[in-house]
Steps between C-alpha positions, in 0.01 A plus 500: 500500500171346413295259704292457182253236387762229380700553819153446687438175300849385586464576871150298507685200339785536778235515764290191377839293466640605860230574737158388355355278768710643780366617827532858633706499819548878560360829388684810538443871409845634366365859435167663439472363145698158535398159650738208544389134536701208587374185324616149566485305187695198372686465833634865483408844632447728233469892551249675283496888487198689363527883472272760338793746489395780250833493291595135554190282573624120521390173623792246504688240699798631694811336628502656843237483801244764481477714810252731671584846422217689677457539866109546495273236388281610195128382421667333179738285677249405775254378214793350317601297799138399572444386143827375370699352808483122485357483166624330183553655159262324264517736179725744324321673234580772258244684270648427152761791441401700794724628776248318762592211717238309706615274768232278637535374860259236659488447882259531793357838390411351161671621182671838493691671211795695525475719197801713369440768241869571366438817328709806567336777671189307543646191664318321779489208720127391578355229709183348392264243607219392247601816289427719798768743602642411850754780499768640262843671525359773311121581586349703208196709592242634260679858542826318362334308224138510440497227244680249699517506876689248742357506845431239762174338450466595133499272199824474324500650148822403279686771313331578161626292225747659234343573168795368323582192265516154657867415481404113466365543153628824374506489111738656222182695393443654839861591553489678161193690609663621806798629319265674236328675777818601675704825435766422237789615745347326800735216670394163382520375874270763626236413231525139646434627832199692407337235281578151652383391862776401728792646320714709744770751364769244580341211300400727221865623449624140509245409230601795283861409540462147394293592206695794376843477657455840688281631767424834346334399185205733395171379398559623138831305479317171556426374151464151586271368745598131493819513705333707752217245519752206508686645811159581668393124461848382610522710797172363642599147471620481869161654586320189360761243586575619854878493422644832587834622420575772788769755452641787659712804403741642761712817516859543584403485884334146449163645560213396278375757281254295299336155513252284289397161453663473169849592351553868503683542162452858438672618818830303423651217687262342743539266773268192515335421858318231662215687652 
């Protein structure tokens, strides 16, 4: 399952709708890589879970009360309580087509940012004030990454931008160039991942299925670019209009095996859900 750029955008919209302007009433540490916030907004208590789990990073509203899962109080939790407890959520921002969410909180300590980098294996949860790192779930020393360290007191540097096509104005000519440069037997969905920013494996497979009728279409078999460009533009309409069509795929045990903020047609029968 992928918490990809489109999922991040859909979650950002849901947070703006449900908890923007709300007040933080409680901060807990669920595990070494996860924080939970209780936010009172629109007359209701909402539970926000933020996790920098290496395989399943996520930030979303849950339907249960977030609870403490650690006996010891960590420096991250102490700082989160100091800078977030009692504050109001004033902004929810996502850099275009990046798996990054910035939650801005305003209170007695000024403005504090809870920043989530929702990138597998490099996921992180970072507390910032005036772009200075207060602490992070994953501290990154120069020995671990000499190009981008994340340590208390240092200036925050975002992950490097991907050198790929901008999905908002990709053209038929650019797509043709991508296919021409690819190996003839390379799967088309892999070409899209490598060439277009914000395209996850799940989204790429969905695009190829909608354009060609099958997922395993090879680059050399894509003779017409127009259908691919058309489905690309159609699939991004929810992003522009902030009207998502969330769907899930369940297995025989009624466990969710895939989710997306759009209908997952290439995986068979899908179930629409509200959130």
